[in-house]
mmCIF file of C-alpha atoms and ligand atoms in Angstrom:
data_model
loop_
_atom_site.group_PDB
_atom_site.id
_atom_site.type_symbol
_atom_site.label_atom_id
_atom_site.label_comp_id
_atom_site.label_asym_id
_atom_site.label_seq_id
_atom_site.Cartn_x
_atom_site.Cartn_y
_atom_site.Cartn_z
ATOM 1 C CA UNK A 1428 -56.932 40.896 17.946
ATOM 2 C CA UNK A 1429 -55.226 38.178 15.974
ATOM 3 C CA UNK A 1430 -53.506 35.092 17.621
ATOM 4 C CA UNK A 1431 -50.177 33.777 17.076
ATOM 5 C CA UNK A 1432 -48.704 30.421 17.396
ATOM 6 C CA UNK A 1433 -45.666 29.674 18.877
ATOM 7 C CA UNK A 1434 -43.908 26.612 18.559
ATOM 8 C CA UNK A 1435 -40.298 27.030 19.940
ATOM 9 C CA UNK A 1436 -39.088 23.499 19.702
ATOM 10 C CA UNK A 1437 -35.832 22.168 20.169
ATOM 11 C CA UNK A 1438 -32.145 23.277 20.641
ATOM 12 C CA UNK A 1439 -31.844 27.204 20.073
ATOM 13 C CA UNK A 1440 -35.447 27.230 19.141
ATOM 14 C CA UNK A 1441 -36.669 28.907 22.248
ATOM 15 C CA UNK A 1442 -33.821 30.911 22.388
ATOM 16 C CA UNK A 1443 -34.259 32.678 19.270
ATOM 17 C CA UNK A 1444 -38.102 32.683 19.086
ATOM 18 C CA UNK A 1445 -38.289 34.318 22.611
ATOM 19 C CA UNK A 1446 -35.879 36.897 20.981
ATOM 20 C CA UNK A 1447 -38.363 37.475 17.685
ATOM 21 C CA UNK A 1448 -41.036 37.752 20.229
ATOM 22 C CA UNK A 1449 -39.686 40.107 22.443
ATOM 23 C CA UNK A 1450 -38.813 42.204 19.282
ATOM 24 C CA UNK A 1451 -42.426 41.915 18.017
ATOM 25 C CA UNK A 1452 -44.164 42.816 21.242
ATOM 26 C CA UNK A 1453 -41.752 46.432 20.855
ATOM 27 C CA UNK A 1454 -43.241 46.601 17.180
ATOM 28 C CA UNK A 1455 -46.899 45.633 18.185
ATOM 29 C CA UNK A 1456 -49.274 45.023 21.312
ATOM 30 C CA UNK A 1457 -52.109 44.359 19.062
ATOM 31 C CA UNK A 1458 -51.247 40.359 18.995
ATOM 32 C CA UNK A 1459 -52.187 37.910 21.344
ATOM 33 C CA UNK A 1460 -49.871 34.783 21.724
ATOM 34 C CA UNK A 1461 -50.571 30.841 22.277
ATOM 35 C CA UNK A 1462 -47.493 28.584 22.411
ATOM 36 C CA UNK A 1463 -47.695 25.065 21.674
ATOM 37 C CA UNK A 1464 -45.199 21.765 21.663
ATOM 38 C CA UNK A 1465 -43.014 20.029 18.749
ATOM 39 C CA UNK A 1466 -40.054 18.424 18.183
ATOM 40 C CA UNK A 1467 -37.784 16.244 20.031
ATOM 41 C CA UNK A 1468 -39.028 17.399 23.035
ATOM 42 C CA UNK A 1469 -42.621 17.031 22.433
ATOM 43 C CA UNK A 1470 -42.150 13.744 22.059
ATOM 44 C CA UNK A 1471 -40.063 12.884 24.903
ATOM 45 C CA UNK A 1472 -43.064 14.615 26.714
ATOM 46 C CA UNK A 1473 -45.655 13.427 24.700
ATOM 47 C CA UNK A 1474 -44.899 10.457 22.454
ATOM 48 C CA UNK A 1475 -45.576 12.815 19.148
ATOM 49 C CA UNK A 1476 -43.143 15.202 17.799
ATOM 50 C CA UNK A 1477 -46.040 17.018 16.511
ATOM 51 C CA UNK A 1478 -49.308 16.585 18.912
ATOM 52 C CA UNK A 1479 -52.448 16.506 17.925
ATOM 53 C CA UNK A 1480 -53.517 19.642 19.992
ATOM 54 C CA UNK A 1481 -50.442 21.358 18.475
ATOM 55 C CA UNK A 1482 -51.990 20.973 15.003
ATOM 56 C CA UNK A 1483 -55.486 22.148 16.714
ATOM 57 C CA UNK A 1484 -53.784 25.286 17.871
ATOM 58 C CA UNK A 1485 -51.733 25.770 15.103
ATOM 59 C CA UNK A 1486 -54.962 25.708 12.843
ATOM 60 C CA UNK A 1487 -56.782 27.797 15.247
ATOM 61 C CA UNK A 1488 -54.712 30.538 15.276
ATOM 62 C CA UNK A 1489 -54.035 33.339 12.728
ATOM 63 C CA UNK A 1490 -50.322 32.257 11.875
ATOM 64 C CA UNK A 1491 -47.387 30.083 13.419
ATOM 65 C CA UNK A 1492 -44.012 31.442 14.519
ATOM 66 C CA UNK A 1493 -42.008 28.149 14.475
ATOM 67 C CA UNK A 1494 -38.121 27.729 15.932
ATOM 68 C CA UNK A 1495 -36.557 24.816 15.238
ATOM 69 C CA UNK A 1496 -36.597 21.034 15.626
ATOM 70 C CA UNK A 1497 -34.172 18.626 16.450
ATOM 71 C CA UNK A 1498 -34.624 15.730 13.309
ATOM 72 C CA UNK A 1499 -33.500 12.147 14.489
ATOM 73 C CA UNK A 1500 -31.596 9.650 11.634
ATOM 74 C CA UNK A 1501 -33.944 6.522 12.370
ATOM 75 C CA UNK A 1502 -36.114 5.044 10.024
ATOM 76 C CA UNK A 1503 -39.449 5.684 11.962
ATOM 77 C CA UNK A 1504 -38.736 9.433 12.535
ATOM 78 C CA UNK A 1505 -42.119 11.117 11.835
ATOM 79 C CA UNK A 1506 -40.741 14.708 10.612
ATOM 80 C CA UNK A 1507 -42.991 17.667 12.001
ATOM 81 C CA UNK A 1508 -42.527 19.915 9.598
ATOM 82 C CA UNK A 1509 -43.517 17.812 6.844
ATOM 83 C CA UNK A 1510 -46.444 16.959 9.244
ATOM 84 C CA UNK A 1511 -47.839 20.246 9.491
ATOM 85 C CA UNK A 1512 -46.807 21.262 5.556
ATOM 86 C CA UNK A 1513 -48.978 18.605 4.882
ATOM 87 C CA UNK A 1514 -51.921 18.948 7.385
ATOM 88 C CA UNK A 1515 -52.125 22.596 6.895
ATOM 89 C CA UNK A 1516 -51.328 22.649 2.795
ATOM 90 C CA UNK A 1517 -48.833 25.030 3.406
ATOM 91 C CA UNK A 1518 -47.950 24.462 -0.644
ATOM 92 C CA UNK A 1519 -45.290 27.328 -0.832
ATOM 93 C CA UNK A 1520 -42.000 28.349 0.978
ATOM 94 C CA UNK A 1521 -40.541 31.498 0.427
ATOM 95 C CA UNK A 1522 -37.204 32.410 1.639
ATOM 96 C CA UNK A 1523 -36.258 35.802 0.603
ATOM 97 C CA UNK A 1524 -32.308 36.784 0.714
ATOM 98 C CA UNK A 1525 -30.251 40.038 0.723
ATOM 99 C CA UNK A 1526 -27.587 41.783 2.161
ATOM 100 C CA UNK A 1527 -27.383 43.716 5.170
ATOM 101 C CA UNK A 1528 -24.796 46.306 5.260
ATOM 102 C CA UNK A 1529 -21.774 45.310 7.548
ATOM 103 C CA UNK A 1530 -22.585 41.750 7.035
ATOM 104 C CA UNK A 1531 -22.209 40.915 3.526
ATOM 105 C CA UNK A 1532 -21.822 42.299 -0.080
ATOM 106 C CA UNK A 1533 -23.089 39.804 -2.542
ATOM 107 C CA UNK A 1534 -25.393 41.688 -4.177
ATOM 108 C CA UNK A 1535 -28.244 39.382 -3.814
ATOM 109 C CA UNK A 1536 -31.509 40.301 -3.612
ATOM 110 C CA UNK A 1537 -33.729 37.481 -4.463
ATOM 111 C CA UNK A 1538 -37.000 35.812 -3.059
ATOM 112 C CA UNK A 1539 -36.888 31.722 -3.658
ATOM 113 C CA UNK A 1540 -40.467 30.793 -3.760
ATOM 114 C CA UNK A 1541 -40.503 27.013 -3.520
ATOM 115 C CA UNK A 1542 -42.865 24.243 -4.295
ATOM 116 C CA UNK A 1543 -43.110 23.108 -0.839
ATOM 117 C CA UNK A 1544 -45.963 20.178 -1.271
ATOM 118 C CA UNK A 1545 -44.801 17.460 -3.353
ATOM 119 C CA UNK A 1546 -41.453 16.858 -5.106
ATOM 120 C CA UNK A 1547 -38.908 14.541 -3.013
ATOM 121 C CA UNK A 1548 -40.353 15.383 0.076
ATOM 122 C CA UNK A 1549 -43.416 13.348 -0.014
ATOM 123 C CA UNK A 1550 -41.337 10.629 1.979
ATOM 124 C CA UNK A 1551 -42.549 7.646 -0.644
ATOM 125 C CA UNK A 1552 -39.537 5.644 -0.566
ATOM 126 C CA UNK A 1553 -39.902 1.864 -1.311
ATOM 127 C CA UNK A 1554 -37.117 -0.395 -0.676
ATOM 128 C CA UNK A 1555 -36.383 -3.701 -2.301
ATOM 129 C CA UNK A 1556 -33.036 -6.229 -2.046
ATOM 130 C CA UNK A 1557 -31.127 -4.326 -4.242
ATOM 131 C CA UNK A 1558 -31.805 -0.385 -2.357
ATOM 132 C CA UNK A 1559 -34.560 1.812 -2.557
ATOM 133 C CA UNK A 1560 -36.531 3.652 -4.841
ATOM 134 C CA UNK A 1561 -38.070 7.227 -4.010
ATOM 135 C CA UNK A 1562 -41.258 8.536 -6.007
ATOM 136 C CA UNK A 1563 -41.101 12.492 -7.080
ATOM 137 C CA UNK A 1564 -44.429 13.725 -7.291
ATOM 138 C CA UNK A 1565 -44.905 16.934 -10.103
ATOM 139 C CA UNK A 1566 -48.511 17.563 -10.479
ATOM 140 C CA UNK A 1567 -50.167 20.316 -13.024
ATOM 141 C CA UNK A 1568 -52.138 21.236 -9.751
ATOM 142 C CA UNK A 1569 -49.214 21.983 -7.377
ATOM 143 C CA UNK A 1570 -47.104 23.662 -10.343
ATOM 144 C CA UNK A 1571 -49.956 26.620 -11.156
ATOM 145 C CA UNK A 1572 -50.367 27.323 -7.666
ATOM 146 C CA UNK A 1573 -46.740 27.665 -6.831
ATOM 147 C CA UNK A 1574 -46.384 29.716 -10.004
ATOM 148 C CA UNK A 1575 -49.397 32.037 -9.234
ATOM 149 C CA UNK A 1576 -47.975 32.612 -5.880
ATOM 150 C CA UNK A 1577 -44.607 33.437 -7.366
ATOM 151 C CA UNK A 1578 -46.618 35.978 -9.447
ATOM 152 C CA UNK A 1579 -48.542 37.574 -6.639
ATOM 153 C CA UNK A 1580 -45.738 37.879 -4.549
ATOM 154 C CA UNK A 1581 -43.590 39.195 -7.479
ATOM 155 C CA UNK A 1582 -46.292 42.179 -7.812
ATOM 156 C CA UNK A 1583 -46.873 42.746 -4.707
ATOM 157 C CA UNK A 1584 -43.372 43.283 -3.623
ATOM 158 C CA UNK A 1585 -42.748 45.390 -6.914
ATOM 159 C CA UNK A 1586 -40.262 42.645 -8.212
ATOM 160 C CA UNK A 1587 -39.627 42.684 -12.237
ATOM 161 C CA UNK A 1588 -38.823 39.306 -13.118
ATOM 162 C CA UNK A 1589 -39.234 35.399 -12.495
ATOM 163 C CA UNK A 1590 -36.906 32.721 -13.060
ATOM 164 C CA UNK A 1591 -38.051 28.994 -13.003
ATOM 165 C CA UNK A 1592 -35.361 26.641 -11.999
ATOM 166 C CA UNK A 1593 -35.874 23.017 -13.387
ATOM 167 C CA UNK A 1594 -33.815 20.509 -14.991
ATOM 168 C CA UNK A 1595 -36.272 19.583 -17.748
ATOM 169 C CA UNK A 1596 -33.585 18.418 -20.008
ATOM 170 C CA UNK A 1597 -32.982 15.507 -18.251
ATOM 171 C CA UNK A 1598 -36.088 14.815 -16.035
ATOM 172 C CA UNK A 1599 -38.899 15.784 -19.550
ATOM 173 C CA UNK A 1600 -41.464 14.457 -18.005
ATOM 174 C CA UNK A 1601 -41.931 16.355 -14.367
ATOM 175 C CA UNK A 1602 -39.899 19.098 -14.478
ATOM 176 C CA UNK A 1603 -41.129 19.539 -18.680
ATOM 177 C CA UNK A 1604 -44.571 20.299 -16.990
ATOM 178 C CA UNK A 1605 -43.628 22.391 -14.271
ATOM 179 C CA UNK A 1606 -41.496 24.460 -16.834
ATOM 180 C CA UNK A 1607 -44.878 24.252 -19.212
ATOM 181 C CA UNK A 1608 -47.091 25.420 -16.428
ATOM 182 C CA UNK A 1609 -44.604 28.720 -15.882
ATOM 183 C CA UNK A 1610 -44.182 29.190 -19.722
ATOM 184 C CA UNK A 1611 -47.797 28.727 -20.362
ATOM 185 C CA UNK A 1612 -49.058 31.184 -16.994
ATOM 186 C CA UNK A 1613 -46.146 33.987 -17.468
ATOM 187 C CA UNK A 1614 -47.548 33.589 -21.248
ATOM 188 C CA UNK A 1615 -50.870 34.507 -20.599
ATOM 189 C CA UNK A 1616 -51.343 36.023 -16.896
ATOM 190 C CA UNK A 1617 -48.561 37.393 -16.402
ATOM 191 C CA UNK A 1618 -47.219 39.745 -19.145
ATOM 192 C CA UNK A 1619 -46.357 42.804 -16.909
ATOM 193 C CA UNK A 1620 -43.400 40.391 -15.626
ATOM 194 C CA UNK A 1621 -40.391 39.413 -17.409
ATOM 195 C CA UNK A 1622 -40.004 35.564 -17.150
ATOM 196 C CA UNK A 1623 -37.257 33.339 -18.113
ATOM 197 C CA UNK A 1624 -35.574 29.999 -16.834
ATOM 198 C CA UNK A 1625 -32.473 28.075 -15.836
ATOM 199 C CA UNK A 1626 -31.295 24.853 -15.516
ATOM 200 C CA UNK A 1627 -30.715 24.221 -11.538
ATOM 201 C CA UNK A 1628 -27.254 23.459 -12.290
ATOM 202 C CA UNK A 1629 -25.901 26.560 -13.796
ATOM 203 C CA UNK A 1630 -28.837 28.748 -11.937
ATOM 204 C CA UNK A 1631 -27.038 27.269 -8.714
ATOM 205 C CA UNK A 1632 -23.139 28.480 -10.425
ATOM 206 C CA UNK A 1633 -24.763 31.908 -11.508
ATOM 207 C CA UNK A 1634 -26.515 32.730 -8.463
ATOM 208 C CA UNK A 1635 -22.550 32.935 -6.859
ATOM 209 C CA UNK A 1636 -21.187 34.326 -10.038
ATOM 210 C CA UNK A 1637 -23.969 36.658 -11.173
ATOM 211 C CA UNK A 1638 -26.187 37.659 -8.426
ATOM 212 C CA UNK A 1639 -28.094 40.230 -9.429
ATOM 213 C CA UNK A 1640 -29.561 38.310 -12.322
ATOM 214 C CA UNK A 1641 -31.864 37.066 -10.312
ATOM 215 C CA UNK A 1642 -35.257 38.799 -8.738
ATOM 216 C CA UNK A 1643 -37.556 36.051 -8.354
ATOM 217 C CA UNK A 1644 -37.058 32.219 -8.271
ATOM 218 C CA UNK A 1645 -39.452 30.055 -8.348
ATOM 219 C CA UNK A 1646 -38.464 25.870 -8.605
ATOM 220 C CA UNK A 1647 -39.136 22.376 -7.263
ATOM 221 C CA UNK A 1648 -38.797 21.127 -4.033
ATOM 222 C CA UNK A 1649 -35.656 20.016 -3.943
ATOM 223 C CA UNK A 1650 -33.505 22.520 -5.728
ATOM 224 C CA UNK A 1651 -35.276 25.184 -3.958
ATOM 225 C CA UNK A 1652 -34.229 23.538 -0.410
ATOM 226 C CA UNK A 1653 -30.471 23.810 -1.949
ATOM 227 C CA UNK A 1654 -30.351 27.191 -4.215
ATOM 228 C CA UNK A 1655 -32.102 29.211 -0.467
ATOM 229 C CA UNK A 1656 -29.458 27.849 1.608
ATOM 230 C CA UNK A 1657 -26.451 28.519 -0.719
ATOM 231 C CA UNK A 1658 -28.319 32.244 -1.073
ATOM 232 C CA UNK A 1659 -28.080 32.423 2.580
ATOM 233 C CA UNK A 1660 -24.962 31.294 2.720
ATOM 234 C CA UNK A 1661 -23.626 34.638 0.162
ATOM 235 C CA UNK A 1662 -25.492 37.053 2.613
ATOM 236 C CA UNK A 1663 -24.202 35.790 5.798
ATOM 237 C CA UNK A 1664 -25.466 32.294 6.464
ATOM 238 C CA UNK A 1665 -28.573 30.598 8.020
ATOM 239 C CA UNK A 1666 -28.701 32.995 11.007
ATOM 240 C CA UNK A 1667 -29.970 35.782 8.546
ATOM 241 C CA UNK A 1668 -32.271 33.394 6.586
ATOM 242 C CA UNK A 1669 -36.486 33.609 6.909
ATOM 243 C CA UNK A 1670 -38.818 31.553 5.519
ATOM 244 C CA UNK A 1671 -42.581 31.889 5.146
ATOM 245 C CA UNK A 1672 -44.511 28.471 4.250
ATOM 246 C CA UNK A 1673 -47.864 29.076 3.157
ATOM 247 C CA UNK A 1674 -51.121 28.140 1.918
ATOM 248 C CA UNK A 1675 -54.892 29.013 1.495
ATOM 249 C CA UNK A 1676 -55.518 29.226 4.783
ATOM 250 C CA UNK A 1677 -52.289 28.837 7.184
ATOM 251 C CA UNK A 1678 -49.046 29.931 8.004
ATOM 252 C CA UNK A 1679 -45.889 29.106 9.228
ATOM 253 C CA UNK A 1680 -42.489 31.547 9.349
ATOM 254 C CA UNK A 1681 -39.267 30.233 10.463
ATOM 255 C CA UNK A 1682 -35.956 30.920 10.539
ATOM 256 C CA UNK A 1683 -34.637 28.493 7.971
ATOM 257 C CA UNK A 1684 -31.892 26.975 10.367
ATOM 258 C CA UNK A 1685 -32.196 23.904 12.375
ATOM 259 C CA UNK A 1686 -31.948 23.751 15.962
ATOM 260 C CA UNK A 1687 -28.387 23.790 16.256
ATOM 261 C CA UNK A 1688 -28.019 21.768 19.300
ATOM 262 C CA UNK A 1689 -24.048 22.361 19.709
ATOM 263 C CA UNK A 1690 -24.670 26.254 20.495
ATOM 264 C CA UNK A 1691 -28.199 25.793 22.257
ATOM 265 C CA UNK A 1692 -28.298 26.859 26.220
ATOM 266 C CA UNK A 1693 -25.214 29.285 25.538
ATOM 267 C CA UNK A 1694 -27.057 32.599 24.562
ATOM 268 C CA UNK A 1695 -24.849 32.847 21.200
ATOM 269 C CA UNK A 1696 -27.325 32.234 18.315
ATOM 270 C CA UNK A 1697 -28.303 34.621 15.495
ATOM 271 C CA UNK A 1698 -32.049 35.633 16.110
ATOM 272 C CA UNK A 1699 -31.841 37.853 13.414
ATOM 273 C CA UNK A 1700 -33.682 34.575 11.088
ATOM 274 C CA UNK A 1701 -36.215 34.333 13.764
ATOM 275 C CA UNK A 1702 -36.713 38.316 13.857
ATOM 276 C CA UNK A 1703 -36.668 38.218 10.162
ATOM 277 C CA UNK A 1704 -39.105 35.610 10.448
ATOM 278 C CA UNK A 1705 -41.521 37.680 11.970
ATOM 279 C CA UNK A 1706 -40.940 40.528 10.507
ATOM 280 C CA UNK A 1707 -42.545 38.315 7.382
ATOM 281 C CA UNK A 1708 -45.432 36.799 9.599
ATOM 282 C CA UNK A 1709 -46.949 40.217 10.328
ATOM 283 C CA UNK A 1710 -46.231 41.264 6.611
ATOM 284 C CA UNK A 1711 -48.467 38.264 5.969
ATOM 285 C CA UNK A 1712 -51.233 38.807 8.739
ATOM 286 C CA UNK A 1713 -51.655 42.845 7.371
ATOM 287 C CA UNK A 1714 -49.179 44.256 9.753
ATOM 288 C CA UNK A 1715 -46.958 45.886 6.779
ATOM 289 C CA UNK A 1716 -45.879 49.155 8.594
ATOM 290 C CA UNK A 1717 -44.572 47.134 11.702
ATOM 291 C CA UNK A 1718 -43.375 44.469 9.163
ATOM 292 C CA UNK A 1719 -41.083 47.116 7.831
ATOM 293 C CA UNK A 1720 -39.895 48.759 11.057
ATOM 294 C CA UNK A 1721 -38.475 45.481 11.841
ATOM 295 C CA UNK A 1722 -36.515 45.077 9.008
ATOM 296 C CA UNK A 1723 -35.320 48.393 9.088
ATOM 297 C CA UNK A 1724 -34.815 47.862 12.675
ATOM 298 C CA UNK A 1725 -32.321 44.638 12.208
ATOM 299 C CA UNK A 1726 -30.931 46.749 9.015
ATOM 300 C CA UNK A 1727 -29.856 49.779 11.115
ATOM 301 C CA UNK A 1728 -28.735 47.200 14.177
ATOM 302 C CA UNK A 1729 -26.183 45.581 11.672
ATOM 303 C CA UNK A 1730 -25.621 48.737 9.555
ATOM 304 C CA UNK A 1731 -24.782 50.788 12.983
ATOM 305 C CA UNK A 1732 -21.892 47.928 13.979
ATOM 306 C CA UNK A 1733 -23.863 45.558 15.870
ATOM 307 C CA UNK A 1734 -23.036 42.379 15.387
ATOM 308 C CA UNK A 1735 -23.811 38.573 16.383
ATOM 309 C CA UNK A 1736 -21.359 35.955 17.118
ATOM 310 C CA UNK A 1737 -21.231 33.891 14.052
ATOM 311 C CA UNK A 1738 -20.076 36.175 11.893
ATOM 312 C CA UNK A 1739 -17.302 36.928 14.514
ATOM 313 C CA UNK A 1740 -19.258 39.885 16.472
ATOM 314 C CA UNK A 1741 -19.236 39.740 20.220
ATOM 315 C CA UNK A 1742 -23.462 40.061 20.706
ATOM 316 C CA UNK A 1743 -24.773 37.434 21.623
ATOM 317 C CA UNK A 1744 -28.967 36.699 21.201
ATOM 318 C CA UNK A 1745 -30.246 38.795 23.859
ATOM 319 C CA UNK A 1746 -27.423 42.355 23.356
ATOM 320 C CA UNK A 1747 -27.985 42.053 19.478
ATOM 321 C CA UNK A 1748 -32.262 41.929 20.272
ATOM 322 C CA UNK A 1749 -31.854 44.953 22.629
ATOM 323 C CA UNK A 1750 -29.877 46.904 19.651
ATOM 324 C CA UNK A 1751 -33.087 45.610 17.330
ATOM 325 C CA UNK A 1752 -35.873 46.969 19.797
ATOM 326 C CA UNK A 1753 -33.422 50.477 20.581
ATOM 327 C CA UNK A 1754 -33.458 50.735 16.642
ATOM 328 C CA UNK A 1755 -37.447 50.078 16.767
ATOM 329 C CA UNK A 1756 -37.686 52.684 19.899
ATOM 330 C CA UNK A 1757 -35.581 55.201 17.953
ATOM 331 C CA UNK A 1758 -38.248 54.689 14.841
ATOM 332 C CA UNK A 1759 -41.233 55.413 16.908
ATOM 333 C CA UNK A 1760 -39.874 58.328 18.215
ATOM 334 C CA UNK A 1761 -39.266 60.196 15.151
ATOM 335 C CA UNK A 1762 -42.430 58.818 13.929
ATOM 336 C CA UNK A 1763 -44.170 60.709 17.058
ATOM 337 C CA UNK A 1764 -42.080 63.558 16.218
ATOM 338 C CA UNK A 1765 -43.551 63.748 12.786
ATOM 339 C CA UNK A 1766 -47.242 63.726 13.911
ATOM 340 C CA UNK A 1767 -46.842 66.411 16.795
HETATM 341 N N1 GGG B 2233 -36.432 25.959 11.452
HETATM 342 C C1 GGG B 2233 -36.203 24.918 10.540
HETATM 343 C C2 GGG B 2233 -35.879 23.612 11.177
HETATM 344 O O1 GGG B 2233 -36.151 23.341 12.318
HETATM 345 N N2 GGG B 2233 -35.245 22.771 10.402
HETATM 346 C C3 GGG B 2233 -34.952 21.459 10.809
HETATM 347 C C4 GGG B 2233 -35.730 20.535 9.983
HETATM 348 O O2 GGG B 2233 -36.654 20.912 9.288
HETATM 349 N N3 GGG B 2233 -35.364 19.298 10.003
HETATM 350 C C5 GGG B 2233 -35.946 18.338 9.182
HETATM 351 C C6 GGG B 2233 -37.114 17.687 9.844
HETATM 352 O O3 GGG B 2233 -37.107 17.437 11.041
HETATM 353 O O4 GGG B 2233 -38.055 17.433 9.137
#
């Protein structure tokens, strides 16, 4: 039996993660479940917004389900989720976006796979009298793994094409190689995909103009951070955005929004990115079939009229998870139906 990890955190966290569980538990009893402390609250507990036995359990288990965590505007504040990115080399994030019907009808269908190690998140920031100077890390290393995962994922999820996103024709040096890497990898490993690339500027004005050009992204850091969230935005907004961050031998899925501390306590917030989220995790752990029935479960929940508060629906987290697991329920069914 594999073992998950869940970390609800902060704000709606718990709220939403306790939602994706429930719906997961419908999908699957074949998982067995250790939670574990981070965020804000760890620390007011603990001292440590990400404990050390956190990490330990984290890297025990077979994958993380992770909410959300409250981030604080002080200079000392010790971010989590760059913490465990780093500690568990969780090198890639992928945030894959598209529409569900009822919701929205932008036409995108993309997967952002972003370089989730290095760029301007390594937090090297040097200040001086005059302001401060931040480092951005592009490394030939972290570039042809990002790349090669963009390609695996790309042929595994029968995808066509992938786009690199850089801005090498200002910043030659860093983004030149991680546009070299792609070039020189699509080149040679990768000739059953198309491959082409954009400059993050007008990839960010044709991903709202022309959505459907895109199929797979792959990019920096930074732009990738931006381009997911304005994706999410076109097909609905945050509450209906996953994300997977992975590496050799860990995993983390999250709903891509923050903790949302405005909304948290009231039983409002959109689990679908936490549901979504898990949907992905068992996808990752070999669980494909009840990967799928929970998509198609949240996809038949919105398609059938359901819908969650922000996006001016009266469900709120725990009515629009009931509609998911009927939908699920409704799927075995006529599955058992089919092998009688
Ligand atoms: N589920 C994603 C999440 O909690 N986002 C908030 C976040 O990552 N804040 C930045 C930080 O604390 O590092």
């Amino acid at each position: 039996m594999k073992t998950v990890c869940i970390l609800p955190g902060d704000g709606i966290g718990p709220e939403v993660i306790d939602c994706a569980r429930r719906v997961i538990e419908a999908a699957t009893d074949d998982l067995e479940f250790v939670a574990a402390d981070i965020g804000a609250g760890a620390f007011q507990r603990t001292g440590r917004y990400l404990p050390d036995d956190t990490l330990t359990t984290m890297k025990g288990a077979d994958t993380c389900l992770f909410g959300a965590v409250t981030s604080e505007r002080s200079e000392t504040y010790d971010s989590p989720v760059i913490g465990f990115g780093k500690e568990m080399d969780l090198f890639a994030n992928v945030r894959p976006v598209r529409d569900f019907a009822g919701v929205s009808d932008s036409q995108l269908d993309v997967v952002i796979v972003r370089e989730n190690s290095e760029g301007l998140y390594t937090m090297d920031e040097v200040a001086d009298d005059a302001g401060v100077t931040t480092r951005r890390r592009v490394s030939l290393r972290a570039s042809e793994r990002i790349v090669r995962h963009a390609i695996v994922l790309a042929r595994s999820t029968d995808r066509e094409g992938i786009c690199c996103v850089h801005k090498a024709n200002v910043l030659r040096r860093s983004d030149g190689l991680f546009l070299k890497t792609f070039s020189d990898i699509m080149a040679t490993e990768a000739q059953d995909l198309r491959f082409s690339d954009q400059l993050v500027d007008s990839a960010a004005a044709r991903l709202v103009s022309s959505p459907s050009d895109f199929d797979v992204i792959v990019t920096l850091n930074l732009y990738g951070d931006i381009l997911s969230d304005v994706a999410s935005a076109m097909a609905g907004g945050l509450g209906f955005a996953p994300s997977g961050n992975i590496g050799p031998s860990h995993s983390v899925f999250e709903p891509a929004h923050g903790s949302a501390p405005d909304i948290a306590g009231r039983g409002i917030a959109n689990p679908t990115a936490a549901i979504l989220a898990g949907s992905m995790m068992l996808g990752h752990i070999g669980m494909a079939s009840e990967a799928k029935a929970i998509y198609r479960a949240v996809f038949e929940a919105y398609a059938t009229g359901n819908k969650t508060v922000d996006i001016g629906g009266a469900q709120g987290s725990s009515k629009f998870t009931e509609a998911v697991i009927s939908k699920l329920n409704v799927q075995k069914t006529s599955l058992e139906g089919t092998n009688r």
